[in-house]
Amino acid sequence: MLSAREALERLQEGNRRFASNVRGVDAFLSHTRRAELATGQEPFAIILGCSDSRVPAEIVFDQGLGDLFVIRVAGNIVAPSLVGSAEFAAARFGTRLVVVLGHSQCGAIIATVDELGQPTENQSRNLQAIVDRVKPSVEALLSADTKLERDALIDQAVRANIRASVSHLRHGSPLLEQLIMDEGLLVVGAEYSLETGVVEFFDEAPDAG
């Protein structure tokens, strides 16, 4: 199994290929890999990403079958079942890298900004549950002294929401916390640009919270 740093480098290399419109050989070996993976898997990274159809993790990172354990939910939020999914992969497969992958122009962020500006009547409680998990990140920006234009607010809220999910995974799971301390598990944030195809990683060192 790859170390967290080795896994991070592999994702970065894969994204550079994707952004340059080059595909690696491994991405085309699905027919061979399918048989090999029938009895087990060893994903080298866990990706908690947004459900947006424009951000499929395997393609964005130029990886193939069995390489990534992907958890997708609108707004790349963290809820109990999503934490449990990350715990499962980290504990069962020994995967040592977790990436929270957000993206520019995230619909969940935009919906939250709109909701704070003009609350929706009779909102679906399930949709509201997503908005409620994004709200704290947006509200913190709105309460700051600086006045942000809408586009700048959305850009900063995307990153704030990613960082909130990273912090939740680092500090909201005793199992993941133990793996961070004892086994070298790394939880990092990243943002995918819809415009360029480039993934920018940040918060690569555990915070002190």
PDB file of C-alpha atoms in Angstrom:
ATOM      1  CA  MET A   1       0.000   0.000   0.000  1.00  0.00           C
ATOM      2  CA  LEU A   2       1.230   3.495  -0.837  1.00  0.00           C
ATOM      3  CA  SER A   3       2.033   5.966   1.906  1.00  0.00           C
ATOM      4  CA  ALA A   4      -0.088   9.109   2.124  1.00  0.00           C
ATOM      5  CA  ARG A   5       2.592  11.209   0.440  1.00  0.00           C
ATOM      6  CA  GLU A   6       3.137   8.691  -2.337  1.00  0.00           C
ATOM      7  CA  ALA A   7      -0.613   8.531  -2.926  1.00  0.00           C
ATOM      8  CA  LEU A   8      -0.808  12.327  -3.040  1.00  0.00           C
ATOM      9  CA  GLU A   9       1.969  12.460  -5.619  1.00  0.00           C
ATOM     10  CA  ARG A  10       0.200   9.835  -7.733  1.00  0.00           C
ATOM     11  CA  LEU A  11      -3.007  11.909  -7.718  1.00  0.00           C
ATOM     12  CA  GLN A  12      -1.097  15.051  -8.626  1.00  0.00           C
ATOM     13  CA  GLU A  13       0.641  13.288 -11.511  1.00  0.00           C
ATOM     14  CA  GLY A  14      -2.668  11.899 -12.741  1.00  0.00           C
ATOM     15  CA  ASN A  15      -4.320  15.304 -12.669  1.00  0.00           C
ATOM     16  CA  ARG A  16      -1.432  16.826 -14.591  1.00  0.00           C
ATOM     17  CA  ARG A  17      -2.043  14.226 -17.315  1.00  0.00           C
ATOM     18  CA  PHE A  18      -5.771  14.928 -17.326  1.00  0.00           C
ATOM     19  CA  ALA A  19      -5.322  18.711 -17.506  1.00  0.00           C
ATOM     20  CA  SER A  20      -2.864  18.203 -20.374  1.00  0.00           C
ATOM     21  CA  ASN A  21      -5.302  15.928 -22.262  1.00  0.00           C
ATOM     22  CA  VAL A  22      -3.032  12.909 -21.848  1.00  0.00           C
ATOM     23  CA  ARG A  23      -4.232   9.556 -20.533  1.00  0.00           C
ATOM     24  CA  GLY A  24      -2.113   7.032 -18.659  1.00  0.00           C
ATOM     25  CA  VAL A  25      -1.931   3.404 -19.789  1.00  0.00           C
ATOM     26  CA  ASP A  26      -3.540   2.088 -16.598  1.00  0.00           C
ATOM     27  CA  ALA A  27      -6.792   3.911 -17.333  1.00  0.00           C
ATOM     28  CA  PHE A  28      -7.299   1.739 -20.432  1.00  0.00           C
ATOM     29  CA  LEU A  29      -6.736  -1.655 -18.757  1.00  0.00           C
ATOM     30  CA  SER A  30     -10.245  -2.091 -17.349  1.00  0.00           C
ATOM     31  CA  HIS A  31     -10.785  -5.515 -18.907  1.00  0.00           C
ATOM     32  CA  THR A  32      -7.633  -6.898 -17.270  1.00  0.00           C
ATOM     33  CA  ARG A  33      -8.129  -5.160 -13.952  1.00  0.00           C
ATOM     34  CA  ARG A  34     -11.752  -6.264 -13.683  1.00  0.00           C
ATOM     35  CA  ALA A  35     -10.753  -9.902 -13.325  1.00  0.00           C
ATOM     36  CA  GLU A  36      -7.962  -9.074 -10.884  1.00  0.00           C
ATOM     37  CA  LEU A  37     -10.291  -7.043  -8.671  1.00  0.00           C
ATOM     38  CA  ALA A  38     -13.076  -9.614  -8.499  1.00  0.00           C
ATOM     39  CA  THR A  39     -11.719 -10.991  -5.234  1.00  0.00           C
ATOM     40  CA  GLY A  40     -10.584  -7.804  -3.521  1.00  0.00           C
ATOM     41  CA  GLN A  41      -9.464  -4.215  -3.742  1.00  0.00           C
ATOM     42  CA  GLU A  42      -6.673  -1.961  -2.446  1.00  0.00           C
ATOM     43  CA  PRO A  43      -7.595   1.641  -3.320  1.00  0.00           C
ATOM     44  CA  PHE A  44      -4.635   3.959  -2.718  1.00  0.00           C
ATOM     45  CA  ALA A  45      -6.753   7.049  -1.953  1.00  0.00           C
ATOM     46  CA  ILE A  46     -10.167   7.904  -0.533  1.00  0.00           C
ATOM     47  CA  ILE A  47     -11.916  10.790  -2.301  1.00  0.00           C
ATOM     48  CA  LEU A  48     -14.840  12.581  -0.672  1.00  0.00           C
ATOM     49  CA  GLY A  49     -16.098  14.631  -3.587  1.00  0.00           C
ATOM     50  CA  CYS A  50     -19.110  16.490  -4.871  1.00  0.00           C
ATOM     51  CA  SER A  51     -21.776  14.666  -6.877  1.00  0.00           C
ATOM     52  CA  ASP A  52     -21.442  17.208  -9.705  1.00  0.00           C
ATOM     53  CA  SER A  53     -21.374  15.336 -13.027  1.00  0.00           C
ATOM     54  CA  ARG A  54     -18.445  17.450 -14.196  1.00  0.00           C
ATOM     55  CA  VAL A  55     -16.088  16.206 -11.482  1.00  0.00           C
ATOM     56  CA  PRO A  56     -15.705  12.400 -11.720  1.00  0.00           C
ATOM     57  CA  ALA A  57     -12.705  11.627  -9.529  1.00  0.00           C
ATOM     58  CA  GLU A  58     -11.358   8.684 -11.530  1.00  0.00           C
ATOM     59  CA  ILE A  59     -11.246  10.788 -14.699  1.00  0.00           C
ATOM     60  CA  VAL A  60     -10.000  13.999 -13.063  1.00  0.00           C
ATOM     61  CA  PHE A  61      -7.094  12.066 -11.521  1.00  0.00           C
ATOM     62  CA  ASP A  62      -6.623   9.743 -14.520  1.00  0.00           C
ATOM     63  CA  GLN A  63      -7.007   6.544 -12.507  1.00  0.00           C
ATOM     64  CA  GLY A  64      -8.565   3.192 -13.294  1.00  0.00           C
ATOM     65  CA  LEU A  65     -10.633   0.446 -11.714  1.00  0.00           C
ATOM     66  CA  GLY A  66      -9.768  -0.267  -8.090  1.00  0.00           C
ATOM     67  CA  ASP A  67      -7.544   2.778  -7.631  1.00  0.00           C
ATOM     68  CA  LEU A  68      -9.848   5.144  -5.755  1.00  0.00           C
ATOM     69  CA  PHE A  69     -12.489   4.694  -3.055  1.00  0.00           C
ATOM     70  CA  VAL A  70     -14.903   7.448  -4.038  1.00  0.00           C
ATOM     71  CA  ILE A  71     -17.594   8.936  -1.795  1.00  0.00           C
ATOM     72  CA  ARG A  72     -19.796  11.500  -3.543  1.00  0.00           C
ATOM     73  CA  VAL A  73     -22.393  13.857  -2.120  1.00  0.00           C
ATOM     74  CA  ALA A  74     -23.641  17.287  -3.149  1.00  0.00           C
ATOM     75  CA  GLY A  75     -21.372  19.956  -1.701  1.00  0.00           C
ATOM     76  CA  ASN A  76     -18.759  17.401  -0.520  1.00  0.00           C
ATOM     77  CA  ILE A  77     -20.294  17.735   2.944  1.00  0.00           C
ATOM     78  CA  VAL A  78     -19.522  15.478   5.876  1.00  0.00           C
ATOM     79  CA  ALA A  79     -22.367  13.585   7.538  1.00  0.00           C
ATOM     80  CA  PRO A  80     -22.223  10.409   9.692  1.00  0.00           C
ATOM     81  CA  SER A  81     -22.648   7.937   6.830  1.00  0.00           C
ATOM     82  CA  LEU A  82     -19.915   9.692   4.851  1.00  0.00           C
ATOM     83  CA  VAL A  83     -17.518   9.622   7.800  1.00  0.00           C
ATOM     84  CA  GLY A  84     -18.350   5.947   8.186  1.00  0.00           C
ATOM     85  CA  SER A  85     -17.534   5.324   4.531  1.00  0.00           C
ATOM     86  CA  ALA A  86     -14.116   6.946   4.945  1.00  0.00           C
ATOM     87  CA  GLU A  87     -13.535   4.974   8.145  1.00  0.00           C
ATOM     88  CA  PHE A  88     -14.454   1.743   6.375  1.00  0.00           C
ATOM     89  CA  ALA A  89     -11.945   2.230   3.585  1.00  0.00           C
ATOM     90  CA  ALA A  90      -9.161   3.457   5.847  1.00  0.00           C
ATOM     91  CA  ALA A  91      -9.586   0.587   8.292  1.00  0.00           C
ATOM     92  CA  ARG A  92     -10.441  -2.225   5.881  1.00  0.00           C
ATOM     93  CA  PHE A  93      -8.036  -1.480   3.028  1.00  0.00           C
ATOM     94  CA  GLY A  94      -5.263   0.405   4.814  1.00  0.00           C
ATOM     95  CA  THR A  95      -5.724   3.431   2.572  1.00  0.00           C
ATOM     96  CA  ARG A  96      -3.700   6.297   4.024  1.00  0.00           C
ATOM     97  CA  LEU A  97      -4.865   9.339   2.048  1.00  0.00           C
ATOM     98  CA  VAL A  98      -8.244  11.053   2.251  1.00  0.00           C
ATOM     99  CA  VAL A  99      -8.950  13.959  -0.107  1.00  0.00           C
ATOM    100  CA  VAL A 100     -11.945  16.268   0.239  1.00  0.00           C
ATOM    101  CA  LEU A 101     -12.460  17.372  -3.364  1.00  0.00           C
ATOM    102  CA  GLY A 102     -14.543  20.496  -3.940  1.00  0.00           C
ATOM    103  CA  HIS A 103     -14.802  22.459  -7.157  1.00  0.00           C
ATOM    104  CA  SER A 104     -15.372  25.913  -8.571  1.00  0.00           C
ATOM    105  CA  GLN A 105     -18.939  27.094  -9.073  1.00  0.00           C
ATOM    106  CA  CYS A 106     -20.310  24.425  -6.735  1.00  0.00           C
ATOM    107  CA  GLY A 107     -24.097  24.297  -6.948  1.00  0.00           C
ATOM    108  CA  ALA A 108     -24.511  23.460  -3.275  1.00  0.00           C
ATOM    109  CA  ILE A 109     -22.498  26.535  -2.316  1.00  0.00           C
ATOM    110  CA  ILE A 110     -24.467  28.748  -4.695  1.00  0.00           C
ATOM    111  CA  ALA A 111     -27.742  27.349  -3.352  1.00  0.00           C
ATOM    112  CA  THR A 112     -26.631  28.112   0.205  1.00  0.00           C
ATOM    113  CA  VAL A 113     -25.664  31.679  -0.673  1.00  0.00           C
ATOM    114  CA  ASP A 114     -29.061  32.136  -2.331  1.00  0.00           C
ATOM    115  CA  GLU A 115     -30.850  30.557   0.616  1.00  0.00           C
ATOM    116  CA  LEU A 116     -29.179  32.924   3.066  1.00  0.00           C
ATOM    117  CA  GLY A 117     -30.141  35.874   0.888  1.00  0.00           C
ATOM    118  CA  GLN A 118     -33.720  34.772   0.313  1.00  0.00           C
ATOM    119  CA  PRO A 119     -34.944  31.716   2.259  1.00  0.00           C
ATOM    120  CA  THR A 120     -36.977  29.218   0.258  1.00  0.00           C
ATOM    121  CA  GLU A 121     -40.466  28.397   1.458  1.00  0.00           C
ATOM    122  CA  ASN A 122     -41.404  24.736   1.803  1.00  0.00           C
ATOM    123  CA  GLN A 123     -37.856  23.583   1.121  1.00  0.00           C
ATOM    124  CA  SER A 124     -37.355  19.819   0.938  1.00  0.00           C
ATOM    125  CA  ARG A 125     -35.982  18.764   4.314  1.00  0.00           C
ATOM    126  CA  ASN A 126     -33.425  16.581   2.579  1.00  0.00           C
ATOM    127  CA  LEU A 127     -32.125  19.442   0.458  1.00  0.00           C
ATOM    128  CA  GLN A 128     -32.235  21.667   3.524  1.00  0.00           C
ATOM    129  CA  ALA A 129     -30.007  19.182   5.358  1.00  0.00           C
ATOM    130  CA  ILE A 130     -27.296  19.745   2.741  1.00  0.00           C
ATOM    131  CA  VAL A 131     -27.674  23.528   2.863  1.00  0.00           C
ATOM    132  CA  ASP A 132     -27.554  23.478   6.667  1.00  0.00           C
ATOM    133  CA  ARG A 133     -24.168  21.730   6.615  1.00  0.00           C
ATOM    134  CA  VAL A 134     -22.741  24.290   4.195  1.00  0.00           C
ATOM    135  CA  LYS A 135     -24.248  27.328   5.961  1.00  0.00           C
ATOM    136  CA  PRO A 136     -21.631  27.802   8.705  1.00  0.00           C
ATOM    137  CA  SER A 137     -18.853  28.270   6.152  1.00  0.00           C
ATOM    138  CA  VAL A 138     -20.843  30.890   4.231  1.00  0.00           C
ATOM    139  CA  GLU A 139     -22.150  32.645   7.321  1.00  0.00           C
ATOM    140  CA  ALA A 140     -18.621  33.075   8.658  1.00  0.00           C
ATOM    141  CA  LEU A 141     -17.670  34.903   5.463  1.00  0.00           C
ATOM    142  CA  LEU A 142     -20.799  37.051   5.520  1.00  0.00           C
ATOM    143  CA  SER A 143     -20.146  38.073   9.115  1.00  0.00           C
ATOM    144  CA  ALA A 144     -16.590  39.213   8.346  1.00  0.00           C
ATOM    145  CA  ASP A 145     -15.876  42.921   8.094  1.00  0.00           C
ATOM    146  CA  THR A 146     -14.970  42.828   4.411  1.00  0.00           C
ATOM    147  CA  LYS A 147     -17.729  43.130   1.839  1.00  0.00           C
ATOM    148  CA  LEU A 148     -17.434  40.434  -0.814  1.00  0.00           C
ATOM    149  CA  GLU A 149     -18.930  40.521  -4.275  1.00  0.00           C
ATOM    150  CA  ARG A 150     -21.091  37.482  -5.058  1.00  0.00           C
ATOM    151  CA  ASP A 151     -18.489  35.715  -7.222  1.00  0.00           C
ATOM    152  CA  ALA A 152     -15.734  36.286  -4.662  1.00  0.00           C
ATOM    153  CA  LEU A 153     -18.045  35.102  -1.891  1.00  0.00           C
ATOM    154  CA  ILE A 154     -18.785  31.874  -3.751  1.00  0.00           C
ATOM    155  CA  ASP A 155     -15.091  31.289  -4.477  1.00  0.00           C
ATOM    156  CA  GLN A 156     -14.122  31.761  -0.832  1.00  0.00           C
ATOM    157  CA  ALA A 157     -17.113  29.760   0.402  1.00  0.00           C
ATOM    158  CA  VAL A 158     -16.081  26.789  -1.751  1.00  0.00           C
ATOM    159  CA  ARG A 159     -12.708  26.703  -0.009  1.00  0.00           C
ATOM    160  CA  ALA A 160     -14.146  27.365   3.428  1.00  0.00           C
ATOM    161  CA  ASN A 161     -16.556  24.470   2.964  1.00  0.00           C
ATOM    162  CA  ILE A 162     -13.747  22.148   1.853  1.00  0.00           C
ATOM    163  CA  ARG A 163     -11.698  23.104   4.899  1.00  0.00           C
ATOM    164  CA  ALA A 164     -14.701  22.532   7.176  1.00  0.00           C
ATOM    165  CA  SER A 165     -15.110  19.014   5.794  1.00  0.00           C
ATOM    166  CA  VAL A 166     -11.379  18.336   6.197  1.00  0.00           C
ATOM    167  CA  SER A 167     -11.514  19.498   9.812  1.00  0.00           C
ATOM    168  CA  HIS A 168     -14.586  17.364  10.486  1.00  0.00           C
ATOM    169  CA  LEU A 169     -12.861  14.259   9.178  1.00  0.00           C
ATOM    170  CA  ARG A 170      -9.670  14.993  11.112  1.00  0.00           C
ATOM    171  CA  HIS A 171     -11.390  15.723  14.406  1.00  0.00           C
ATOM    172  CA  GLY A 172     -14.870  14.185  14.184  1.00  0.00           C
ATOM    173  CA  SER A 173     -13.884  10.534  14.049  1.00  0.00           C
ATOM    174  CA  PRO A 174     -11.918   8.799  16.823  1.00  0.00           C
ATOM    175  CA  LEU A 175     -10.962   6.074  14.356  1.00  0.00           C
ATOM    176  CA  LEU A 176      -9.545   8.491  11.793  1.00  0.00           C
ATOM    177  CA  GLU A 177      -7.848  10.532  14.513  1.00  0.00           C
ATOM    178  CA  GLN A 178      -6.100   7.387  15.721  1.00  0.00           C
ATOM    179  CA  LEU A 179      -4.989   6.514  12.209  1.00  0.00           C
ATOM    180  CA  ILE A 180      -3.660  10.055  11.751  1.00  0.00           C
ATOM    181  CA  MET A 181      -1.618   9.823  14.950  1.00  0.00           C
ATOM    182  CA  ASP A 182      -0.414   6.235  14.645  1.00  0.00           C
ATOM    183  CA  GLU A 183      -0.556   5.164  11.011  1.00  0.00           C
ATOM    184  CA  GLY A 184       0.283   8.263   8.959  1.00  0.00           C
ATOM    185  CA  LEU A 185      -3.218   8.863   7.608  1.00  0.00           C
ATOM    186  CA  LEU A 186      -3.391  12.230   5.842  1.00  0.00           C
ATOM    187  CA  VAL A 187      -6.594  14.215   5.244  1.00  0.00           C
ATOM    188  CA  VAL A 188      -6.233  17.091   2.776  1.00  0.00           C
ATOM    189  CA  GLY A 189      -8.437  19.517   0.907  1.00  0.00           C
ATOM    190  CA  ALA A 190      -8.404  20.125  -2.824  1.00  0.00           C
ATOM    191  CA  GLU A 191     -10.300  22.249  -5.321  1.00  0.00           C
ATOM    192  CA  TYR A 192     -10.974  21.293  -8.935  1.00  0.00           C
ATOM    193  CA  SER A 193     -11.263  24.091 -11.471  1.00  0.00           C
ATOM    194  CA  LEU A 194     -14.071  23.482 -13.940  1.00  0.00           C
ATOM    195  CA  GLU A 195     -12.393  25.992 -16.222  1.00  0.00           C
ATOM    196  CA  THR A 196      -8.869  24.533 -16.377  1.00  0.00           C
ATOM    197  CA  GLY A 197      -9.201  20.933 -15.200  1.00  0.00           C
ATOM    198  CA  VAL A 198      -6.494  21.527 -12.596  1.00  0.00           C
ATOM    199  CA  VAL A 199      -6.814  20.277  -9.005  1.00  0.00           C
ATOM    200  CA  GLU A 200      -5.130  22.483  -6.419  1.00  0.00           C
ATOM    201  CA  PHE A 201      -4.298  20.762  -3.142  1.00  0.00           C
ATOM    202  CA  PHE A 202      -4.126  22.714   0.091  1.00  0.00           C
ATOM    203  CA  ASP A 203      -4.112  22.189   3.872  1.00  0.00           C
ATOM    204  CA  GLU A 204      -1.680  19.315   3.377  1.00  0.00           C
ATOM    205  CA  ALA A 205      -0.430  19.451   6.975  1.00  0.00           C
ATOM    206  CA  PRO A 206      -2.795  18.512   9.816  1.00  0.00           C
ATOM    207  CA  ASP A 207      -4.047  21.569  11.647  1.00  0.00           C
ATOM    208  CA  ALA A 208      -3.581  22.049  15.366  1.00  0.00           C
ATOM    209  CA  GLY A 209      -7.250  22.108  16.252  1.00  0.00           C
TER     210      GLY A 209
END
